Amino acid sequence: MRTHNLGYPRIGSQRELKKACENFWAGRITAKDLMDIGLKIRRQNWKIQQQAGIDLIPVNDFSLYDQVLDMTVTLGAIPERYQKFNDSLTPLEGYFAMARGLQNEKVDVTAMEMTKWFDTNYHYLVPEFSISQTFQLDSRKVVGEFLEAKQLGIQAKPVLIGPVSYLLLGKEKESGFHRLSLLPALLPVYVNLLKELKANGAEYIQFDEPFLALDLTPLEQDFLHTCYETFRKEIPELKLILANYFDCYGDNLDAALKLPVDVLHLDLVRCSSQLEDILTHPKLSKTTVLSLGLVDGRNILKNNLQYSLDTLQKAIDQLGKERVWVAPSCSLLHVPCDLDLEIKLNPEIKDWLAFARQKLDEVAKLKELLSPVASLSAKDYLETNQSSIKNRSVSSLIHNPKVRDRIQSIQESDYKRKAPFPIRQKAQRDKLGLPLFPTTTIGSFPQTTDIRQLRSQLKSGKISPETYDEKIKAATVDAIRWQEEIGLDVLVHGEFERNDMVEYFGELLEGFAFSQAGWVQSYGSRCVKPPILYGDVWRSQDLSVGWTTYAQQHTDKPMKGMLTGPVTILQWSFVRDDQPRSLTTRQIALAIRDEVAALEAAGIAIIQIDEPALREGLPLRKKDWATYLDWAVRAFRLSCSGVKNETQIHTHMCYSEFNDIIQSIADMDADVITIETSRSEMELLDAFVNFKYPYEIGPGVYDIHSPRVPQVREMVHLLQKAATVIPHEHLWVNPDCGLKTRGWDETREALKNMVEAAKQMRQSVR
Ligand code: 39S
Ligand code: ZN
């Protein structure tokens, strides 16, 4: 029996990599400094895994920005628009230009498109393919990291995104072909990479093929077969691990079992039932090893070790010890590094949790406990674990009868606005008097170092709450003056008081706990600290009314109230597993509903309830969609339906590929929706060609993830494109997303240009 790990967080337990990258981008440190910090993190991670007792440690799970972008570089699939800067940019600068876009005296290039990694809050950079796409091996990173580990005496396991998933993660940038048709060109590059790894001493390779958790066509299954047959034939001595995670093999099980791989990894957290299916499957070969993903790589609750031991024993009884491995369910990228760093958490709650480092211990202890000579300390560990599990199930911190009663008293009418949209639209027009193509922003303004430092000074007691409030108020008033000056129509207060759109609300609601250092990578250098939703949720205090009304008092223009929706709060938190997610979401929805009512009562006429995570929460398999969409949309409606007709409800979504769920988006019944579209050149609007979306809509006209300032004509062009499918009276003008990650200079310029673009649109239709 062996223990292995699919991937370890690479940001560093103190976000060392984030800080190093941002320092490098700002020119404060050199490329060599950045590389040194990367190496230090890798070494630390390997040491942690080695000391925990992990037998097979991953390499190439590290990345300076994103593992899919790394694969694009390794496979030589760099899009043409970056290649022309080969002479003027170093490879590292070129890499970051693909990730973030670049604009200076020599170079002006947009970033690659970014989208969600399956149903997680991690974002990857979408590979771009042309009809005449070629590939060319650049093995430096993969082989280099393998050799770095080898130098430390670690016989590591390179992790690669498998060829079928790599192609499926990407997008055709021209019409007339399907990206899977590129497989014959791609496979030889993989083969050469494998040969090189073999020559350098690799024994095992982990191929991640998470598309096996989605619905695959028979043709796609055939492509998988071709790949792994080829690898088997070309490099017979290499041992291949096929990793699927986030859901069952499901209908792909037959195909997966036919693949000539040595080890098959199963996510038994997301899909525990598949073990039985596989163990009893006639096609399970007599030599295949099963890697049981028992320790949750997506949540931070302690593993129930007794349950895992029973599961392992069952597999061992059937397959023998040599054919059973134990592992986390997926890469640990999605959980924070180390629970030991948390010194402020309520000890009762802390006892229920495990972060990445603790999860490695759980994996190692599972193996130890199955050995005939399990140590006393391992047995103690099991006993402590079982009492933690028990304590959580009976804790008085979790249940609140008032919340349960309120849930029970929800009426069907609580999910419905008072009148249908056309009536509301008229009432809102009369009340708000906005021009054609109204301009607004998504909500947040730059979270500068100054603002963040204020918060850290407040936390450490260096400044008083009064001083903090005063300074945040000053920033808010500045932002209002400035929005008025450039002529925006619907203003926002800027969210300077918020650390994060989910963490902030979690901190104020009951039922949540917080970590101090529980950072998880969201994209590139950006991290989030997901709140820990452990118990019944309710609203015991004002969440946003104070700041919003303060802002409204400083302007005659409408001030949008800004809230995060129930599905997004759920999706971006670590969530309890002792009741259905749908019920937990309904509890959050009631809390938000109360806040919406309070905002309206305080005179706020427009309230935006963001649901950027609604799409990512969609189950991976289509058969599960309807159930999810039903409860998710109902939760949103529960949160906003209490308002009067003339109160305008907005919602916002990011990176949403809507085409397949457009009906559900409409069912949310929001008066206005703002969405991300610009990196994909309004491709998203395809959804609106055949579907008559009845509400108002603001398709983002510029990409806020890049520091690049968009020109007026670029935005006019996008708006004209949008105006071909969206009626003029329904079209709003706004950026793609919030502006918190941007600097003020670029924000000012970009928004000035955006207001100008709206003016030109108004003139052109007059
Ligand atoms: N998920 C969540 N939860 N929230 C989101 O906004 C999004 N948006 C999309 C999708 N998923 C999301 C992803 N986009 C950031 C930006 C955009 C994102 C995700 C994250 C982001 O900016 N994160 C910040 C970062 O990586 C951290 C935000 C935060 O909590 O830097 N900041 C804290 C605050 O503002 C404190 C952060 C900090 O570093 O109070 N403080 C310093 C310290 O403690 C001190 C200040 C300093 O010197 O900078 O050392
Ligand atoms: Zn967004």
GROMACS .gro file of N, CA, C and O and ligand atoms in nm, residues 652 654 736-737, ligand 2:
model
   17
  652HIS      N    1  -2.479   4.039  -1.070
  652HIS     CA    2  -2.357   4.037  -1.151
  652HIS      C    3  -2.299   3.898  -1.151
  652HIS      O    4  -2.302   3.829  -1.049
  654CYS      N    5  -1.951   3.658  -1.315
  654CYS     CA    6  -1.823   3.660  -1.386
  654CYS      C    7  -1.805   3.530  -1.463
  654CYS      O    8  -1.858   3.427  -1.425
  736ASP      N    9  -1.626   4.469  -1.695
  736ASP     CA   10  -1.651   4.327  -1.677
  736ASP      C   11  -1.681   4.284  -1.535
  736ASP      O   12  -1.748   4.186  -1.512
  737CYS      N   13  -1.618   4.353  -1.441
  737CYS     CA   14  -1.615   4.302  -1.304
  737CYS      C   15  -1.571   4.417  -1.212
  737CYS      O   16  -1.545   4.527  -1.260
  768ZN      ZN   17  -1.719   3.974  -1.170
   0.00000   0.00000   0.00000
